[in-house]
Short mmCIF file of C-alpha atoms in Angstrom, two decimals:
data_model
loop_
_atom_site.label_atom_id
_atom_site.label_comp_id
_atom_site.label_asym_id
_atom_site.label_seq_id
_atom_site.Cartn_x
_atom_site.Cartn_y
_atom_site.Cartn_z
CA UNK A 1 0.07 0.00 0.01
CA UNK A 2 1.43 3.47 -0.91
CA UNK A 3 2.14 6.00 1.77
CA UNK A 4 -0.86 8.33 2.33
CA UNK A 5 -0.36 11.84 1.02
CA UNK A 6 -2.06 13.21 4.06
CA UNK A 7 -0.38 10.83 6.44
CA UNK A 8 2.18 12.94 8.30
CA UNK A 9 1.94 12.88 12.08
CA UNK A 10 1.74 15.96 14.20
CA UNK A 11 5.32 15.44 15.33
CA UNK A 12 6.59 15.24 11.77
CA UNK A 13 4.79 18.27 10.78
CA UNK A 14 6.00 20.28 13.65
CA UNK A 15 9.54 19.10 12.82
CA UNK A 16 9.42 19.74 9.10
CA UNK A 17 7.09 22.67 8.55
CA UNK A 18 8.14 26.34 8.85
CA UNK A 19 5.17 27.98 7.15
CA UNK A 20 2.73 30.37 8.85
CA UNK A 21 0.19 27.46 9.53
CA UNK A 22 2.57 25.84 11.95
CA UNK A 23 4.31 28.86 13.48
CA UNK A 24 1.50 31.39 13.97
CA UNK A 25 0.28 29.94 17.25
CA UNK A 26 1.80 28.39 20.41
CA UNK A 27 3.27 24.94 20.01
CA UNK A 28 0.43 23.41 21.86
CA UNK A 29 -2.20 24.61 19.52
CA UNK A 30 -3.23 22.34 16.70
CA UNK A 31 -3.65 24.37 13.44
CA UNK A 32 -6.41 23.71 11.11
CA UNK A 33 -7.03 27.24 10.12
CA UNK A 34 -5.26 28.61 6.92
CA UNK A 35 -5.89 26.85 3.66
CA UNK A 36 -2.64 24.90 3.38
CA UNK A 37 -2.44 21.19 3.23
CA UNK A 38 -0.37 18.92 5.46
CA UNK A 39 0.42 17.00 2.30
CA UNK A 40 3.43 15.01 1.28
CA UNK A 41 4.81 16.72 -1.92
CA UNK A 42 3.90 15.71 -5.39
CA UNK A 43 7.00 13.79 -6.66
CA UNK A 44 6.73 15.30 -10.14
CA UNK A 45 6.93 18.84 -8.60
CA UNK A 46 9.91 17.87 -6.39
CA UNK A 47 11.78 16.44 -9.32
CA UNK A 48 11.11 19.38 -11.55
CA UNK A 49 12.09 22.02 -9.01
CA UNK A 50 15.15 20.06 -7.72
CA UNK A 51 16.39 19.64 -11.38
CA UNK A 52 15.96 23.35 -12.03
CA UNK A 53 17.93 24.22 -8.90
CA UNK A 54 20.62 21.68 -9.78
CA UNK A 55 21.15 23.20 -13.25
CA UNK A 56 21.02 26.76 -12.11
CA UNK A 57 17.77 27.43 -13.87
CA UNK A 58 16.68 30.20 -11.41
CA UNK A 59 16.19 33.23 -13.63
CA UNK A 60 12.97 34.96 -14.76
CA UNK A 61 9.96 33.05 -15.87
CA UNK A 62 8.59 32.62 -19.43
CA UNK A 63 4.79 33.01 -19.28
CA UNK A 64 3.77 31.41 -22.56
CA UNK A 65 4.95 27.89 -21.43
CA UNK A 66 2.85 28.25 -18.24
CA UNK A 67 -0.24 29.54 -20.06
CA UNK A 68 0.00 26.64 -22.53
CA UNK A 69 0.08 24.09 -19.81
CA UNK A 70 -3.00 25.66 -18.12
CA UNK A 71 -4.78 25.44 -21.57
CA UNK A 72 -3.80 21.77 -21.98
CA UNK A 73 -5.11 21.03 -18.47
CA UNK A 74 -8.30 22.89 -19.07
CA UNK A 75 -8.88 20.94 -22.27
CA UNK A 76 -8.13 17.54 -20.74
CA UNK A 77 -9.99 18.00 -17.46
CA UNK A 78 -12.85 20.32 -18.21
CA UNK A 79 -13.19 19.99 -22.04
CA UNK A 80 -12.57 23.75 -22.17
CA UNK A 81 -10.77 24.98 -25.38
CA UNK A 82 -8.83 27.85 -23.82
CA UNK A 83 -6.61 29.97 -26.01
CA UNK A 84 -3.24 30.47 -24.28
CA UNK A 85 -3.13 33.90 -25.98
CA UNK A 86 -6.00 34.82 -23.75
CA UNK A 87 -3.96 34.48 -20.67
CA UNK A 88 -1.57 36.84 -18.77
CA UNK A 89 0.70 35.32 -16.15
CA UNK A 90 0.77 37.19 -12.80
CA UNK A 91 2.24 36.60 -9.30
CA UNK A 92 -0.72 34.93 -7.70
CA UNK A 93 -4.54 34.69 -7.95
CA UNK A 94 -5.49 37.66 -5.69
CA UNK A 95 -2.93 39.94 -7.37
CA UNK A 96 -4.52 39.01 -10.66
CA UNK A 97 -7.97 39.65 -9.22
CA UNK A 98 -7.09 43.03 -7.69
CA UNK A 99 -5.33 44.32 -10.80
CA UNK A 100 -8.36 43.39 -13.01
CA UNK A 101 -10.65 45.15 -10.49
CA UNK A 102 -8.53 48.24 -11.09
CA UNK A 103 -9.03 47.84 -14.83
CA UNK A 104 -12.73 47.22 -14.61
CA UNK A 105 -13.83 49.65 -12.06
CA UNK A 106 -13.05 53.23 -10.98
CA UNK A 107 -11.55 54.59 -7.75
CA UNK A 108 -14.24 54.19 -5.05
CA UNK A 109 -16.31 52.05 -7.42
CA UNK A 110 -18.57 49.05 -6.45
CA UNK A 111 -17.34 45.45 -6.24
CA UNK A 112 -20.15 42.99 -5.41
CA UNK A 113 -19.26 39.96 -3.31
CA UNK A 114 -21.35 37.02 -1.89
CA UNK A 115 -20.48 36.40 1.71
CA UNK A 116 -19.65 34.29 3.58
CA UNK A 117 -16.55 34.23 1.28
CA UNK A 118 -12.86 34.19 1.24
CA UNK A 119 -11.87 36.85 3.53
CA UNK A 120 -9.13 38.21 1.26
CA UNK A 121 -11.79 39.42 -1.03
CA UNK A 122 -12.74 42.08 1.51
CA UNK A 123 -9.15 43.01 2.19
CA UNK A 124 -8.20 43.44 -1.49
CA UNK A 125 -11.32 45.40 -2.35
CA UNK A 126 -10.49 47.88 0.51
CA UNK A 127 -6.77 47.87 -0.40
CA UNK A 128 -7.38 49.10 -3.95
CA UNK A 129 -9.82 51.77 -2.76
CA UNK A 130 -13.03 50.17 -4.03
CA UNK A 131 -16.42 49.92 -2.30
CA UNK A 132 -17.94 46.50 -1.27
CA UNK A 133 -21.55 45.68 -2.06
CA UNK A 134 -22.80 42.46 -0.47
CA UNK A 135 -25.08 39.83 -2.18
CA UNK A 136 -25.15 37.17 0.51
CA UNK A 137 -25.45 33.50 -0.33
CA UNK A 138 -28.49 31.61 0.73
CA UNK A 139 -28.55 29.66 3.90
CA UNK A 140 -27.73 26.68 1.78
CA UNK A 141 -24.63 28.47 0.43
CA UNK A 142 -26.06 29.04 -2.99
CA UNK A 143 -26.18 31.98 -5.25
CA UNK A 144 -29.54 33.72 -4.97
CA UNK A 145 -30.66 35.50 -8.25
CA UNK A 146 -32.90 38.01 -6.57
CA UNK A 147 -30.26 39.05 -3.99
CA UNK A 148 -27.81 39.38 -6.86
CA UNK A 149 -30.31 41.46 -8.90
CA UNK A 150 -30.72 43.88 -5.86
CA UNK A 151 -27.04 44.24 -5.32
CA UNK A 152 -26.34 44.76 -9.06
CA UNK A 153 -29.12 47.39 -9.28
CA UNK A 154 -27.68 49.14 -6.19
CA UNK A 155 -24.12 48.98 -7.50
CA UNK A 156 -24.97 50.41 -10.93
CA UNK A 157 -27.69 52.87 -9.87
CA UNK A 158 -25.49 56.00 -10.37
CA UNK A 159 -23.96 54.72 -13.55
CA UNK A 160 -20.71 53.38 -11.92
CA UNK A 161 -18.78 50.58 -13.42
CA UNK A 162 -19.23 47.54 -11.35
CA UNK A 163 -17.70 44.05 -10.90
CA UNK A 164 -19.05 40.92 -9.36
CA UNK A 165 -16.20 39.01 -7.62
CA UNK A 166 -17.09 35.28 -7.86
CA UNK A 167 -15.58 32.48 -5.85
CA UNK A 168 -15.93 29.32 -7.91
CA UNK A 169 -15.80 26.82 -6.21
CA UNK A 170 -16.79 28.66 -3.08
CA UNK A 171 -14.63 29.23 -0.12
CA UNK A 172 -15.53 28.59 2.77
CA UNK A 173 -18.74 26.63 1.96
CA UNK A 174 -17.19 24.28 -0.65
CA UNK A 175 -20.16 24.78 -3.00
CA UNK A 176 -19.31 24.06 -6.66
CA UNK A 177 -21.64 26.31 -8.49
CA UNK A 178 -23.91 24.43 -11.04
CA UNK A 179 -24.00 25.45 -14.66
CA UNK A 180 -27.59 26.77 -14.36
CA UNK A 181 -26.64 28.95 -11.37
CA UNK A 182 -23.68 30.40 -13.23
CA UNK A 183 -25.81 30.94 -16.34
CA UNK A 184 -28.37 32.89 -14.23
CA UNK A 185 -25.50 34.96 -12.87
CA UNK A 186 -24.20 35.73 -16.38
CA UNK A 187 -27.66 36.79 -17.54
CA UNK A 188 -28.00 39.15 -14.58
CA UNK A 189 -24.60 40.62 -15.12
CA UNK A 190 -25.30 41.29 -18.70
CA UNK A 191 -28.61 42.88 -17.87
CA UNK A 192 -27.06 45.40 -15.45
CA UNK A 193 -23.78 45.84 -17.15
CA UNK A 194 -21.74 44.11 -14.37
CA UNK A 195 -18.42 42.51 -15.19
CA UNK A 196 -17.63 39.22 -13.56
CA UNK A 197 -14.12 38.31 -12.21
CA UNK A 198 -14.08 34.56 -11.09
CA UNK A 199 -11.45 33.22 -8.63
CA UNK A 200 -11.12 29.64 -9.64
CA UNK A 201 -8.17 28.59 -7.53
CA UNK A 202 -10.07 25.72 -5.80
CA UNK A 203 -11.17 24.26 -9.13
CA UNK A 204 -8.82 21.20 -9.09
CA UNK A 205 -10.20 20.35 -5.67
CA UNK A 206 -13.71 19.53 -6.98
CA UNK A 207 -14.69 16.18 -5.53
CA UNK A 208 -15.20 13.01 -7.63
CA UNK A 209 -18.84 12.92 -8.86
CA UNK A 210 -19.10 16.63 -9.13
CA UNK A 211 -18.17 18.56 -12.21
CA UNK A 212 -16.47 21.92 -11.93
CA UNK A 213 -17.78 24.49 -14.41
CA UNK A 214 -15.41 27.17 -15.45
CA UNK A 215 -17.25 30.47 -15.46
CA UNK A 216 -15.80 31.34 -18.98
CA UNK A 217 -17.59 28.34 -20.46
CA UNK A 218 -21.09 29.56 -19.46
CA UNK A 219 -23.19 31.32 -22.19
CA UNK A 220 -23.17 35.02 -21.55
CA UNK A 221 -19.72 35.11 -19.89
CA UNK A 222 -17.90 36.39 -22.91
CA UNK A 223 -16.88 39.69 -21.29
CA UNK A 224 -15.77 38.05 -18.00
CA UNK A 225 -12.41 37.26 -16.55
CA UNK A 226 -11.23 34.26 -14.51
CA UNK A 227 -8.11 33.85 -12.42
CA UNK A 228 -6.55 30.38 -11.95
CA UNK A 229 -3.56 28.75 -10.37
CA UNK A 230 -2.83 25.07 -9.40
CA UNK A 231 -1.31 26.36 -6.14
CA UNK A 232 -4.23 25.20 -3.90
CA UNK A 233 -4.73 21.86 -5.72
CA UNK A 234 -1.07 20.89 -5.28
CA UNK A 235 -0.21 22.79 -2.18
CA UNK A 236 2.22 25.12 -3.79
CA UNK A 237 1.34 28.44 -2.20
CA UNK A 238 5.15 29.07 -1.54
CA UNK A 239 5.79 28.73 -5.26
CA UNK A 240 3.88 31.65 -6.66
CA UNK A 241 2.30 31.97 -10.03
CA UNK A 242 -1.15 32.34 -11.62
CA UNK A 243 -2.96 33.34 -14.78
CA UNK A 244 -5.67 35.86 -15.67
CA UNK A 245 -7.90 34.44 -18.34
CA UNK A 246 -10.10 36.49 -20.56
CA UNK A 247 -13.29 35.78 -22.31
CA UNK A 248 -13.39 36.81 -26.04
CA UNK A 249 -15.01 40.09 -25.31
CA UNK A 250 -12.62 40.87 -22.44
CA UNK A 251 -9.38 40.62 -24.40
CA UNK A 252 -9.03 44.40 -24.74
CA UNK A 253 -9.35 44.74 -20.88
CA UNK A 254 -6.69 41.99 -20.50
CA UNK A 255 -4.31 44.09 -22.58
CA UNK A 256 -4.80 46.87 -20.26
CA UNK A 257 -3.13 44.82 -17.46
CA UNK A 258 0.29 46.34 -17.42
CA UNK A 259 3.19 44.10 -18.60
CA UNK A 260 5.00 44.75 -15.21
CA UNK A 261 2.50 42.53 -13.45
CA UNK A 262 4.00 39.57 -15.31
CA UNK A 263 7.32 40.16 -13.53
CA UNK A 264 5.99 38.97 -10.11
CA UNK A 265 5.45 35.38 -11.16
CA UNK A 266 8.20 33.09 -9.87
CA UNK A 267 10.10 31.17 -12.47
CA UNK A 268 10.40 28.20 -10.01
CA UNK A 269 6.72 28.62 -9.25
CA UNK A 270 5.91 28.22 -13.00
CA UNK A 271 8.21 25.22 -13.21
CA UNK A 272 6.49 23.62 -10.25
CA UNK A 273 3.00 24.47 -11.56
CA UNK A 274 3.76 23.06 -15.06
CA UNK A 275 5.01 19.82 -13.52
CA UNK A 276 1.91 19.61 -11.33
CA UNK A 277 -0.48 20.16 -14.18
CA UNK A 278 1.26 17.89 -16.67
CA UNK A 279 2.71 15.10 -14.47
CA UNK A 280 0.98 15.38 -11.13
CA UNK A 281 -2.51 14.38 -11.99
CA UNK A 282 -2.23 10.84 -10.54
CA UNK A 283 -0.97 12.33 -7.26
CA UNK A 284 -3.93 14.85 -7.29
CA UNK A 285 -6.44 12.10 -7.79
CA UNK A 286 -5.07 10.21 -4.81
CA UNK A 287 -5.08 13.39 -2.75
CA UNK A 288 -8.83 13.86 -3.57
CA UNK A 289 -9.65 10.42 -2.46
CA UNK A 290 -7.93 11.14 0.82
CA UNK A 291 -9.77 14.45 1.11
CA UNK A 292 -13.11 12.81 0.57
CA UNK A 293 -12.39 9.99 3.10
CA UNK A 294 -11.55 12.86 5.61
CA UNK A 295 -14.94 14.48 4.91
CA UNK A 296 -16.57 11.01 5.64
CA UNK A 297 -14.43 10.81 8.82
CA UNK A 298 -15.40 14.35 9.86
CA UNK A 299 -19.09 13.53 9.51
CA UNK A 300 -18.65 10.45 11.78
CA UNK A 301 -16.60 12.47 14.31
CA UNK A 302 -19.19 15.28 14.58
CA UNK A 303 -22.00 12.80 15.00
CA UNK A 304 -20.19 11.21 17.76
CA UNK A 305 -18.55 14.15 19.59
CA UNK A 306 -20.39 17.26 18.48
CA UNK A 307 -23.86 16.29 17.15
CA UNK A 308 -25.03 19.89 17.79
CA UNK A 309 -22.75 21.22 15.04
CA UNK A 310 -24.36 21.52 11.64
CA UNK A 311 -22.68 21.34 8.28
CA UNK A 312 -23.39 20.73 4.65
CA UNK A 313 -21.14 18.29 2.91
CA UNK A 314 -19.22 20.24 0.28
CA UNK A 315 -18.70 19.69 -3.50
CA UNK A 316 -15.18 20.89 -3.52
CA UNK A 317 -12.20 22.09 -1.55
CA UNK A 318 -10.66 20.47 1.60
CA UNK A 319 -12.63 23.03 3.85
CA UNK A 320 -15.69 22.45 6.12
CA UNK A 321 -17.93 25.25 7.10
CA UNK A 322 -19.33 24.38 10.51
CA UNK A 323 -22.38 25.82 12.15
CA UNK A 324 -21.56 26.04 15.88
CA UNK A 325 -24.31 28.37 16.95
CA UNK A 326 -26.03 25.72 19.04
CA UNK A 327 -22.92 25.24 21.18
CA UNK A 328 -23.50 28.63 22.82
CA UNK A 329 -19.88 29.82 22.24
CA UNK A 330 -20.65 33.36 21.03
CA UNK A 331 -20.17 35.16 17.84
CA UNK A 332 -16.62 33.78 17.21
CA UNK A 333 -16.43 30.14 18.37
CA UNK A 334 -12.91 29.83 16.81
CA UNK A 335 -11.63 32.06 19.62
CA UNK A 336 -13.09 29.71 22.27
CA UNK A 337 -11.86 26.59 20.47
CA UNK A 338 -8.30 28.17 20.21
CA UNK A 339 -8.21 29.39 23.89
CA UNK A 340 -9.88 26.53 25.64
CA UNK A 341 -9.49 23.54 23.28
CA UNK A 342 -6.06 24.59 21.87
CA UNK A 343 -7.04 24.04 18.19
CA UNK A 344 -6.90 26.90 15.69
CA UNK A 345 -9.81 27.11 13.19
CA UNK A 346 -10.90 29.85 10.74
CA UNK A 347 -12.94 32.46 12.37
CA UNK A 348 -16.45 32.62 10.91
CA UNK A 349 -16.86 36.45 11.18
CA UNK A 350 -13.85 36.95 8.95
CA UNK A 351 -15.77 35.44 6.10
CA UNK A 352 -18.76 37.58 6.91
CA UNK A 353 -19.25 39.80 10.02
CA UNK A 354 -22.99 39.04 9.93
CA UNK A 355 -23.77 35.56 8.55
CA UNK A 356 -20.38 34.17 9.74
CA UNK A 357 -21.17 34.67 13.41
CA UNK A 358 -21.19 31.35 15.22
CA UNK A 359 -19.35 29.58 12.35
CA UNK A 360 -15.92 28.20 11.89
CA UNK A 361 -13.97 26.98 8.87
CA UNK A 362 -12.06 23.73 9.46
CA UNK A 363 -9.22 22.71 7.11
CA UNK A 364 -9.33 18.84 6.93
CA UNK A 365 -6.40 18.42 4.50
CA UNK A 366 -4.44 16.71 7.23
CA UNK A 367 -3.92 13.13 8.60
CA UNK A 368 -6.98 11.26 10.01
CA UNK A 369 -5.16 11.14 13.36
CA UNK A 370 -4.72 14.86 13.35
CA UNK A 371 -8.40 15.37 12.36
CA UNK A 372 -9.65 13.11 15.16
CA UNK A 373 -7.46 14.97 17.76
CA UNK A 374 -8.85 18.36 16.58
CA UNK A 375 -12.49 17.29 16.93
CA UNK A 376 -11.83 15.82 20.37
CA UNK A 377 -10.25 19.16 21.37
CA UNK A 378 -13.29 21.06 20.04
CA UNK A 379 -15.68 18.84 21.99
CA UNK A 380 -13.67 19.47 25.18
CA UNK A 381 -14.77 23.10 25.39
CA UNK A 382 -18.45 22.31 25.98
#
């Protein structure tokens, strides 16, 4: 039997990892907060990066090779015929997102988001001087057409250029938006003149049995932009690179993205990502099997130790969005779990100060033993 990808013990992880996940909190706090996997590395990536270092191939990157590999992956995995010429390589997904928001909106202009959502959406919108407009998800974590309609109407009422920032698949809920939902979004965006920018970093983490739908393949999305990187799917956050992808009616907007933004992409990051997309697919399939098994395990652990906690099994990601309101731990249960249970989880209010109250985000891309210990620690605070 092969060694599990998510099989490292806590002792091994504390010995070997020097990333923020393992150093941000005290040594007795078990970290399941930031979206970083406790994964053994993909051999194809290790070989490619090691070989580049050995031969001194540590200069500046060449974006066309990276864009071409993304296009090949999109064709093979999602049957999406993406033109590499419609891609610009950038440092990472959120840099690509924020720079396209600058291109598509004006200073102080509206950016619509659907909370609870990745908390960096809020930070980057604020950092570039734009104004956030909320179109909350339903209680089931789905896009709500009427809520989107109201938000789009409000955002464009004074004639402002507006963008809807989509998270596809969705973080923290793990929802993989269905084609019909995305088509309804595209129709509304067209009706109100709202441009869509889709963050698709979690796309390779769509679970078996669920199909990921790239937003740019949806009818009506021709003027939209997507941003993609394999960094989440292969645990390569420290090897930065990403690509901004344009629909056919957004090519002129992509050309407005200044060439200097391509300089931030790491050459070693591009080498790692190309190896992952081309030669790391078997590793990634095994990883997804282990992630799905951990979701099964989490369901059993919650039923046994924390039956009051609610959750909806996700379609994608290695995240779990847990409703802890019945535990009576206040607006931010993550703070209580960390202080009294010595386990660090994502704070629900960071993903939405309103609907996130009483929720936590749990990263289950770890070994079953670590996951079991984390749930036991959570249950100890009651």
